[in-house]
GROMACS .gro file of C-alpha atoms in nm:
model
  356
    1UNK     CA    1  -2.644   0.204  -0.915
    2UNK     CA    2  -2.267   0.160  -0.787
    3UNK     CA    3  -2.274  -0.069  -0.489
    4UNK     CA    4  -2.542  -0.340  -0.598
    5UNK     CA    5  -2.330  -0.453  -0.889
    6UNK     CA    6  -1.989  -0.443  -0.722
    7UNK     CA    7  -2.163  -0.656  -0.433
    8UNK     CA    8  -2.322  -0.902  -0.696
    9UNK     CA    9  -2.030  -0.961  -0.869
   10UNK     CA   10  -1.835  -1.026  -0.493
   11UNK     CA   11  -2.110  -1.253  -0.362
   12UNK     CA   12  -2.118  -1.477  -0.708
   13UNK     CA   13  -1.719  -1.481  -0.743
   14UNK     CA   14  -1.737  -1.599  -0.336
   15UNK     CA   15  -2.015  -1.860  -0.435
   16UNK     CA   16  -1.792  -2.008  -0.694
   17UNK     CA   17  -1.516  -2.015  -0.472
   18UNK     CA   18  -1.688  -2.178  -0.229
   19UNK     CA   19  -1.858  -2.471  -0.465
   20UNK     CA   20  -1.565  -2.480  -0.666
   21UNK     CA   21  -1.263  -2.440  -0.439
   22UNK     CA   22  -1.034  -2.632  -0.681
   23UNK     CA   23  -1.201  -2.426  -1.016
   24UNK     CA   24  -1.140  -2.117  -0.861
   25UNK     CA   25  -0.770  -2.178  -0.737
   26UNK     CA   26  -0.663  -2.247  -1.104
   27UNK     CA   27  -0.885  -1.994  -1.247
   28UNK     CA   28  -0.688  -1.700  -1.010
   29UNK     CA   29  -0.360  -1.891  -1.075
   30UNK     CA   30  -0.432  -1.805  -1.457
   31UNK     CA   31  -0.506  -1.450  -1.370
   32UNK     CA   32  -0.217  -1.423  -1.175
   33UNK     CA   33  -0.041  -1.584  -1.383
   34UNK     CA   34  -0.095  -1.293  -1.690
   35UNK     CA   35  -0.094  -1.040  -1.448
   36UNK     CA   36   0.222  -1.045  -1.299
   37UNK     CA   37   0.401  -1.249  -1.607
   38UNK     CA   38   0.267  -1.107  -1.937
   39UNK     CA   39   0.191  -0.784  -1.792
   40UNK     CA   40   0.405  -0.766  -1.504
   41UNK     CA   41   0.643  -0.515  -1.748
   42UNK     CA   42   0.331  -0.273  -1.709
   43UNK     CA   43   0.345  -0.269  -1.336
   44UNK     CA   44   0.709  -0.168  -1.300
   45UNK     CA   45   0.752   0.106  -1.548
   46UNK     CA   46   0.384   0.239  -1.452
   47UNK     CA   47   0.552   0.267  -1.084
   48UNK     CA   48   0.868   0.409  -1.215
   49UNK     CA   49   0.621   0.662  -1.428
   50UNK     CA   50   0.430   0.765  -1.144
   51UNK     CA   51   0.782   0.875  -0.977
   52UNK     CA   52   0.894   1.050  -1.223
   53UNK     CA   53   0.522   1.228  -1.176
   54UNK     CA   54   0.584   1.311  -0.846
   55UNK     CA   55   0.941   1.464  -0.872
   56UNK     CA   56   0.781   1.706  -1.167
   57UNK     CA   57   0.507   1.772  -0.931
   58UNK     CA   58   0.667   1.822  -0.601
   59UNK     CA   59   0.971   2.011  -0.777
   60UNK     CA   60   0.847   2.196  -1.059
   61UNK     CA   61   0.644   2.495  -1.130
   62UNK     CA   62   0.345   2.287  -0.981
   63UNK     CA   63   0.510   2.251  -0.634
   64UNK     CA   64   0.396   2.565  -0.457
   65UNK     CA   65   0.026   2.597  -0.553
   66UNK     CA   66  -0.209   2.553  -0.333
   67UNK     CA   67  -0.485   2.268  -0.270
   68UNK     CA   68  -0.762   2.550  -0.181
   69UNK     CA   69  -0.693   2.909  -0.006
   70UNK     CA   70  -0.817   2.758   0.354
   71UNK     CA   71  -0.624   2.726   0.649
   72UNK     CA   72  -0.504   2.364   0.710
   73UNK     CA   73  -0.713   2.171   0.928
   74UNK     CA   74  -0.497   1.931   1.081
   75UNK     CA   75  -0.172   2.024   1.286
   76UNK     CA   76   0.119   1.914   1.113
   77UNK     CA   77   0.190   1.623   1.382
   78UNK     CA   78  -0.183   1.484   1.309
   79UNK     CA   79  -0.178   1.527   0.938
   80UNK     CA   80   0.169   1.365   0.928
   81UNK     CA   81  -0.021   1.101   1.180
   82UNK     CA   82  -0.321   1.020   0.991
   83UNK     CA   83  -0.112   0.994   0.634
   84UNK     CA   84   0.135   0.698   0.812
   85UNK     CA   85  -0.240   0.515   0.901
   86UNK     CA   86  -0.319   0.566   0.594
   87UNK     CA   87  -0.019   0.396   0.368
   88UNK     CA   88   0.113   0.163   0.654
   89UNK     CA   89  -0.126  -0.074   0.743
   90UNK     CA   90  -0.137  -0.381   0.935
   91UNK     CA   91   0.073  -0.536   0.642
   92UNK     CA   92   0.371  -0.370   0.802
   93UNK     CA   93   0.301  -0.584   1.088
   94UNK     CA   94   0.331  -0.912   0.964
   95UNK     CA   95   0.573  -0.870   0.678
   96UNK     CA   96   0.869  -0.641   0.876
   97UNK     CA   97   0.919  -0.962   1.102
   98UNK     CA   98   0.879  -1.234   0.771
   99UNK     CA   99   0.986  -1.046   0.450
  100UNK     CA  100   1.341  -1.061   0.427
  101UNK     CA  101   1.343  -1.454   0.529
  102UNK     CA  102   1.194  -1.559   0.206
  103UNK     CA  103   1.432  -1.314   0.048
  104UNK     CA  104   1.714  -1.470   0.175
  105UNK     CA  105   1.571  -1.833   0.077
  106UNK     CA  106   1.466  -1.715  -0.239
  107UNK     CA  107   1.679  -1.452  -0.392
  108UNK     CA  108   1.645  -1.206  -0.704
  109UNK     CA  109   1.852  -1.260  -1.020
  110UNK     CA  110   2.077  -1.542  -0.972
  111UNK     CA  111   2.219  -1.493  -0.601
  112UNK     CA  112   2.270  -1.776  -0.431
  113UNK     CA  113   1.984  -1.912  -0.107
  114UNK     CA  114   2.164  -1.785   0.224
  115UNK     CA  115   2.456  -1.620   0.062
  116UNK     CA  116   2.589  -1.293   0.202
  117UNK     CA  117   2.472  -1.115  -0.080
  118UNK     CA  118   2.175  -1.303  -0.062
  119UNK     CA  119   2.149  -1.123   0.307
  120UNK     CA  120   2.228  -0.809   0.179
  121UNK     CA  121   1.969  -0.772  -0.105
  122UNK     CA  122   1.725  -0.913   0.144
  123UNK     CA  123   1.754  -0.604   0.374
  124UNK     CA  124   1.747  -0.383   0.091
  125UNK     CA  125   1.464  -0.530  -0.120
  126UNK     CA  126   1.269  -0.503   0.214
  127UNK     CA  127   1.310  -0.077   0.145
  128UNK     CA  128   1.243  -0.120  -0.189
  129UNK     CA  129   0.899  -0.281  -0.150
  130UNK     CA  130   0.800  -0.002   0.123
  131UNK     CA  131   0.991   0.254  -0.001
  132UNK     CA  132   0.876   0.589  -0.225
  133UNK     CA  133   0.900   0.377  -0.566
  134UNK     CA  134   0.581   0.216  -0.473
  135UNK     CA  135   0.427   0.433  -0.209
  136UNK     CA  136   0.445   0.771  -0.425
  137UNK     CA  137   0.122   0.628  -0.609
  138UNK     CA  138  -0.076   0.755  -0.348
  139UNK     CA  139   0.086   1.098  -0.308
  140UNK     CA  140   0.046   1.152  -0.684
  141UNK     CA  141  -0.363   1.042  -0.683
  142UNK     CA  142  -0.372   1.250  -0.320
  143UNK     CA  143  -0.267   1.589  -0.540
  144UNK     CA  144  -0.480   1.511  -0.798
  145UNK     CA  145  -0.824   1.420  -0.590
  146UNK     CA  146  -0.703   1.706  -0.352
  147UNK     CA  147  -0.676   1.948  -0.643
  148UNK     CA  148  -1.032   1.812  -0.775
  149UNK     CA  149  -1.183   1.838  -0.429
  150UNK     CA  150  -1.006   2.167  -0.263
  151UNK     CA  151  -0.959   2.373  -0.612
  152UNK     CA  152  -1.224   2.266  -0.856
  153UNK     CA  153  -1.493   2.144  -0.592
  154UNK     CA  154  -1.584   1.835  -0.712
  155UNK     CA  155  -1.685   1.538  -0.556
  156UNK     CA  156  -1.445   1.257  -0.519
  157UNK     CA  157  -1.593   1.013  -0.363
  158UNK     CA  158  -1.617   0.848  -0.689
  159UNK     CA  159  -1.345   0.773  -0.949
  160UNK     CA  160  -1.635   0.868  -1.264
  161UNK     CA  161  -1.587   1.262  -1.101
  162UNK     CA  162  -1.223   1.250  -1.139
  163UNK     CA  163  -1.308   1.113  -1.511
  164UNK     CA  164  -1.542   1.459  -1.567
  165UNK     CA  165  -1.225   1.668  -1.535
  166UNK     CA  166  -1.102   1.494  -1.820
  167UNK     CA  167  -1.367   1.385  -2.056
  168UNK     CA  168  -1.661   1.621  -1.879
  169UNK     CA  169  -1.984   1.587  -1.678
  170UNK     CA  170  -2.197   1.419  -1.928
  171UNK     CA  171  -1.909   1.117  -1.986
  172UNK     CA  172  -1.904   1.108  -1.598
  173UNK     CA  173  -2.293   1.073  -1.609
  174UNK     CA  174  -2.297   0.791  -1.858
  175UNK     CA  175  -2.292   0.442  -1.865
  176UNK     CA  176  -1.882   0.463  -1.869
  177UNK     CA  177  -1.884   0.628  -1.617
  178UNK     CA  178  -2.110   0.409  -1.373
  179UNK     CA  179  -1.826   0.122  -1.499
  180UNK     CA  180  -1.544   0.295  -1.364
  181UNK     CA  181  -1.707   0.326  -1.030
  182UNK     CA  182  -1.830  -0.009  -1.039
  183UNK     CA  183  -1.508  -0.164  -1.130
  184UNK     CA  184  -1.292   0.063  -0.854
  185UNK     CA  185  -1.506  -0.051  -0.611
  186UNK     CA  186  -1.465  -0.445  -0.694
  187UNK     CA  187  -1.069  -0.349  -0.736
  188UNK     CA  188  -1.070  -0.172  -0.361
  189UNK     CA  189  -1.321  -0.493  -0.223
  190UNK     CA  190  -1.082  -0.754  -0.329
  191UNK     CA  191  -0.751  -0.517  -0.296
  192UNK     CA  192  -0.853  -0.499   0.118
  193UNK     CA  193  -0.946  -0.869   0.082
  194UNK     CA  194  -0.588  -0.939   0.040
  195UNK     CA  195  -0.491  -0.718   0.335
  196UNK     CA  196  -0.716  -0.895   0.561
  197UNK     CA  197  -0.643  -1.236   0.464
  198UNK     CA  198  -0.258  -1.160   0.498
  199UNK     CA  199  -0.329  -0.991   0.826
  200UNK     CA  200  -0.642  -1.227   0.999
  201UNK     CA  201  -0.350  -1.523   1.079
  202UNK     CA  202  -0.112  -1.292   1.206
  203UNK     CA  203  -0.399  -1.164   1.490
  204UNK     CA  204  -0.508  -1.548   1.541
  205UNK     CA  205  -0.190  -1.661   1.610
  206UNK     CA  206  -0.114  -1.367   1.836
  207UNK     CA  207  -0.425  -1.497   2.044
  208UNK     CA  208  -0.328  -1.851   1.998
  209UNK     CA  209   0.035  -1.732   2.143
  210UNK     CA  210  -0.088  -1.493   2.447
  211UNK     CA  211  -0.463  -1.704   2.525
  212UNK     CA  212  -0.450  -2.044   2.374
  213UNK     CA  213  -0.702  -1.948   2.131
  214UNK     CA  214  -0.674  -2.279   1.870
  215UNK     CA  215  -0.750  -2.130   1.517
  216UNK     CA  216  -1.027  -2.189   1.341
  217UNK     CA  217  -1.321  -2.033   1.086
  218UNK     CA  218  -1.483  -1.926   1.385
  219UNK     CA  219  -1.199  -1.760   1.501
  220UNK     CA  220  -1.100  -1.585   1.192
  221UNK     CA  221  -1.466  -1.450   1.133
  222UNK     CA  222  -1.496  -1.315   1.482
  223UNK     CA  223  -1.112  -1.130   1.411
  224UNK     CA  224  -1.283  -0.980   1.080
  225UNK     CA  225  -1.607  -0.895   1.207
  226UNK     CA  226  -1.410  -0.725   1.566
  227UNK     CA  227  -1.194  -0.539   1.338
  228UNK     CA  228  -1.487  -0.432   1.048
  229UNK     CA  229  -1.676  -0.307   1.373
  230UNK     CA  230  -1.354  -0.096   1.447
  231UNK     CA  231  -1.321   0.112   1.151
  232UNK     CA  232  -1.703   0.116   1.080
  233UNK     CA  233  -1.703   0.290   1.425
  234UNK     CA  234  -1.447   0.524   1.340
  235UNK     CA  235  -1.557   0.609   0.990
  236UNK     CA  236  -1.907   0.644   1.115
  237UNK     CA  237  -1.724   0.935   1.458
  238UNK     CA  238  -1.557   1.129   1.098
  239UNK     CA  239  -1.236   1.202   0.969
  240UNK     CA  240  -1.183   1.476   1.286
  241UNK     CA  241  -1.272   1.212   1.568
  242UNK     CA  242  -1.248   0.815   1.476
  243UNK     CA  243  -0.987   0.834   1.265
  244UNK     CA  244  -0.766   1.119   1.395
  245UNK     CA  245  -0.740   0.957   1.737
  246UNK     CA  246  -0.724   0.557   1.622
  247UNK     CA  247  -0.420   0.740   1.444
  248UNK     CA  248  -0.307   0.961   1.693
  249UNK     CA  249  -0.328   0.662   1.949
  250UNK     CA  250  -0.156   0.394   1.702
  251UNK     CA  251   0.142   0.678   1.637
  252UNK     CA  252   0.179   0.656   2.013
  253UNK     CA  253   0.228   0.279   2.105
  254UNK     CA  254   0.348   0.202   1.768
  255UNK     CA  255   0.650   0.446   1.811
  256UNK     CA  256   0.683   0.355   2.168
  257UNK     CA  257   0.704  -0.008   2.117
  258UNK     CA  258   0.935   0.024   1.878
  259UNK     CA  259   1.186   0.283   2.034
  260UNK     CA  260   1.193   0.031   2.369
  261UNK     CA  261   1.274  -0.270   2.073
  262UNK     CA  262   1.539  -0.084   1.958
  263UNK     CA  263   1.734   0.011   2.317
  264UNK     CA  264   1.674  -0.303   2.395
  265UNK     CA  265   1.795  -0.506   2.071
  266UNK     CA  266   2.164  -0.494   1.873
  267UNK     CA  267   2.088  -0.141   1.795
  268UNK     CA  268   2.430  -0.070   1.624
  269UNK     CA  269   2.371  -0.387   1.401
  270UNK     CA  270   2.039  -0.270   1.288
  271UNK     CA  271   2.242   0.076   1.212
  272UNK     CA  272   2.520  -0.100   1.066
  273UNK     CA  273   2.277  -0.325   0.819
  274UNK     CA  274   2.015  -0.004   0.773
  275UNK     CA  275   2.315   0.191   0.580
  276UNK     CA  276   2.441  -0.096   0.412
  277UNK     CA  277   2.127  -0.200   0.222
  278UNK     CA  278   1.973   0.202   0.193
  279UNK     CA  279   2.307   0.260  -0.008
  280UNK     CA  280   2.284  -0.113  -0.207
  281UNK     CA  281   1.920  -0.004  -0.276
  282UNK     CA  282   2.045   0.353  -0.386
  283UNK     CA  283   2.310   0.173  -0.620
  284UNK     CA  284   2.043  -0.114  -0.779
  285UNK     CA  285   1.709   0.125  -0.777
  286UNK     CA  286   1.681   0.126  -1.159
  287UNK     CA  287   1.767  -0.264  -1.168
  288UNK     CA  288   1.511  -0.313  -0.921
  289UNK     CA  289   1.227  -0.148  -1.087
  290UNK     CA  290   1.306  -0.289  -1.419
  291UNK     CA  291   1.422  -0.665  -1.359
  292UNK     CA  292   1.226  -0.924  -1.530
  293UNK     CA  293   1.389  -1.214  -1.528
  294UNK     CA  294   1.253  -1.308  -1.879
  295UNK     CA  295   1.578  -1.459  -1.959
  296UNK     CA  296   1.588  -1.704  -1.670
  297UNK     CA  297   1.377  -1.917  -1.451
  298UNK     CA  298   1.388  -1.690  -1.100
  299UNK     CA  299   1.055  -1.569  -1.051
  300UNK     CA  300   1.153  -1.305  -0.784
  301UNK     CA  301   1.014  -1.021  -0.948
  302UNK     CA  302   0.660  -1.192  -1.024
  303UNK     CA  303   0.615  -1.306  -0.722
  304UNK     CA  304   0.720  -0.987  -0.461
  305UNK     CA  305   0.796  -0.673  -0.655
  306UNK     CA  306   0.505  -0.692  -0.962
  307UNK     CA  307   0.249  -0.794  -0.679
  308UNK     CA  308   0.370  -0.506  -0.425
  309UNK     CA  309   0.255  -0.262  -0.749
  310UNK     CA  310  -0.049  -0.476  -0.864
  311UNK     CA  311  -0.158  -0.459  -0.466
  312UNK     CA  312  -0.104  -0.116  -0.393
  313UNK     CA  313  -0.270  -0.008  -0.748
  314UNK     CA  314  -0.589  -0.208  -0.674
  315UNK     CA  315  -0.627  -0.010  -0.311
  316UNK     CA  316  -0.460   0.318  -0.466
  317UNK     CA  317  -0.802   0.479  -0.522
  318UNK     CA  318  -0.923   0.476  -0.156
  319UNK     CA  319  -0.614   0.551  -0.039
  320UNK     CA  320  -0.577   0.865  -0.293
  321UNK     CA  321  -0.928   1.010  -0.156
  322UNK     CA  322  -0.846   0.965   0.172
  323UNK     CA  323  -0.527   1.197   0.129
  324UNK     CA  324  -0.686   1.400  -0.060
  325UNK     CA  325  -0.895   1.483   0.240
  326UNK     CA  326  -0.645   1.609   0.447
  327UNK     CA  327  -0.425   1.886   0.301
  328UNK     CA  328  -0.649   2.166   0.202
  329UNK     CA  329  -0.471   2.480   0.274
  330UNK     CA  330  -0.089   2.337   0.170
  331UNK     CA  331   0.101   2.327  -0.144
  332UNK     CA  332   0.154   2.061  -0.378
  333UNK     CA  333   0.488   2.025  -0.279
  334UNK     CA  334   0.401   1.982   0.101
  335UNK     CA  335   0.122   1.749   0.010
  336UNK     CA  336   0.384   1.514  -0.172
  337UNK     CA  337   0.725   1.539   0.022
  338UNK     CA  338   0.452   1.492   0.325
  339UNK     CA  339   0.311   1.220   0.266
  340UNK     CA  340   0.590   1.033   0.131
  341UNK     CA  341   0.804   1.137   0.451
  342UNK     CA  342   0.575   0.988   0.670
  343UNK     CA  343   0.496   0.663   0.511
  344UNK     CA  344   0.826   0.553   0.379
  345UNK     CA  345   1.044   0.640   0.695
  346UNK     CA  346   0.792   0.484   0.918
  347UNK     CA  347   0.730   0.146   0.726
  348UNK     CA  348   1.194   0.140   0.759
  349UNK     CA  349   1.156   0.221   1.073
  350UNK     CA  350   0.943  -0.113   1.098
  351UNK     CA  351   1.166  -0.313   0.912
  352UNK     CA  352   1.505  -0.199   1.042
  353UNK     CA  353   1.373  -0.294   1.394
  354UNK     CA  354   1.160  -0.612   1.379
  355UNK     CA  355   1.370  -0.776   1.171
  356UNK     CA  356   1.624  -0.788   1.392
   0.00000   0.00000   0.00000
């Protein structure tokens, strides 16, 4: 009763795409267009709200219950591990080496292109967007599903349960609540969409680069249906095999890769510019959360930081359950200064190196 519909309402929004290419480009421009304009005010202080969650959580009277009286499952290495796969995806990958160019070309409030300041902000805008404004959505929805799954033993693996905490079984049962599923799994569908069709270039052009591979349709399709066979492989082995070692293994050559880049590049530079924009960042946080632009014409904010919250919202939900998987046995506050630990110093890590 919850996957039909979502799929229905994919495969007739891809049909109209597909005989109306032109129809369909102005018809998301116009959602966009509300989305991150109109409502684009909603996005930032629902971030900065969410925040402000987790510092109560993680640091008030909340912070040292625990999400069931088990033992952890996970050594603190794996867990730590399989979080950082969780909130750094491939989109790490392809914006650490990109991100801070079109910064630089384009820059917030009324800097000017390829001015040092311009530079500066860049850098630090680049920590912002992958930083714990944004990513503490999932550590806040990873208590919460945790606390429904590990302390009140209910299942997750649909938003209406969550909803039955609230407003109890029978709402969860209803029609309403069959919506909620069906419209969180259209929001995750189309939320990885946009992950795969920012990452599916970046792997063609990699085997255009190293084999000579030309890109094409054909090309693209065999990169999504190579990597849907990956995780389907891995979610089908469990939590404890597929995914613990594809983690494991990526925290491995990731790291490695990266430690050997930064030997081998201007490492005191990337130091040098690291502390620089961290402490810039510090300074502008609030700014940066809050900026509209509504008195200007710069549409910085609607374009980068108000679709960094819309994006992350619209895969929040899988991304919540999956954490919520993992920490049964540890307190609120590890669950949250956890998770946010591993994600936010391993996406800087990214950026600090790559981009230089």
């Amino acid at each position: 009763l919850v996957l039909w519909p979502a799929i229905i309402i994919v495969l007739a929004f891809c049909t109209y795409v597909t005989l109306d290419t032109e129809g369909a480009e102005n018809l998301l421009k116009f959602f966009y267009g509300i989305i991150t304009g109109k409502l684009g005010w909603v996005y930032q202080l629902g971030g900065f709200a969410f925040f402000v969650i987790f510092i109560y959580l993680a640091f008030g009277k909340y912070g040292s219950k625990k999400l069931g009286d088990v033992k952890p499952e996970f050594s603190t290495f794996k867990w730590l591990g399989l979080i950082f796969a969780t909130s750094s995806s491939a989109s790490v990958l392809v914006w650490n080496s990109l991100e801070s160019f079109y910064y630089v070309k384009y820059p917030p409030f009324t800097l000017e292109p390829f001015s040092e300041m311009s530079y500066n902000f860049a850098q630090a805008y680049s920590l912002y967007h992958w930083g714990p404004i944004t990513l503490c959505l999932y550590s806040v929805l990873g208590v919460i599903f945790g606390y429904a799954m590990h302390v009140k033993k209910k299942d997750i693996t649909k938003p209406s349960g969550i909803f039955g905490l609230l407003l109890g079984e029978e709402w969860a049962r209803s029609w309403k609540g069959k919506l909620v599923d069906v419209l969180s799994l259209f929001s995750l569908i189309t939320g990885y969409a946009t992950t795969l069709g920012i990452c599916t270039p970046l792997i063609s052009k990699i085997l255009e680069h190293l084999f000579g591979a030309a890109p094409s349709t054909m090309l693209d399709t065999m990169i999504l249906l190579a990597v849907t066979t990956l995780i389907t492989i891995c979610v089908y082995t469990g939590l404890y095999k597929g995914i613990a070692l594809l983690s494991t293994i990526r925290i491995y050559v990731g790291y490695s890769l990266l430690i050997i880049l930064f030997l081998a590049g201007p490492t005191a530079f990337m130091l040098q510019n690291f502390t620089g924009s961290f402490g810039l960042m510090l300074q502008n946080i609030i700014q940066m959360t809050t900026y509209t632009g509504a008195n200007g014409t710069n549409t910085f904010t609607q374009d980068w930081t108000i679709f960094y919250f819309a994006w992350f919202i619209a895969i929040s939900i899988v991304c919540g359950t999956y954490l919520a998987r993992t920490p049964a046995g540890r307190t609120v506050r590890q669950v949250l200064c956890g998770s946010l630990g591993a994600s936010v110093p391993g996406n800087w890590i990214h950026f600090i190196v790559v981009q230089h």
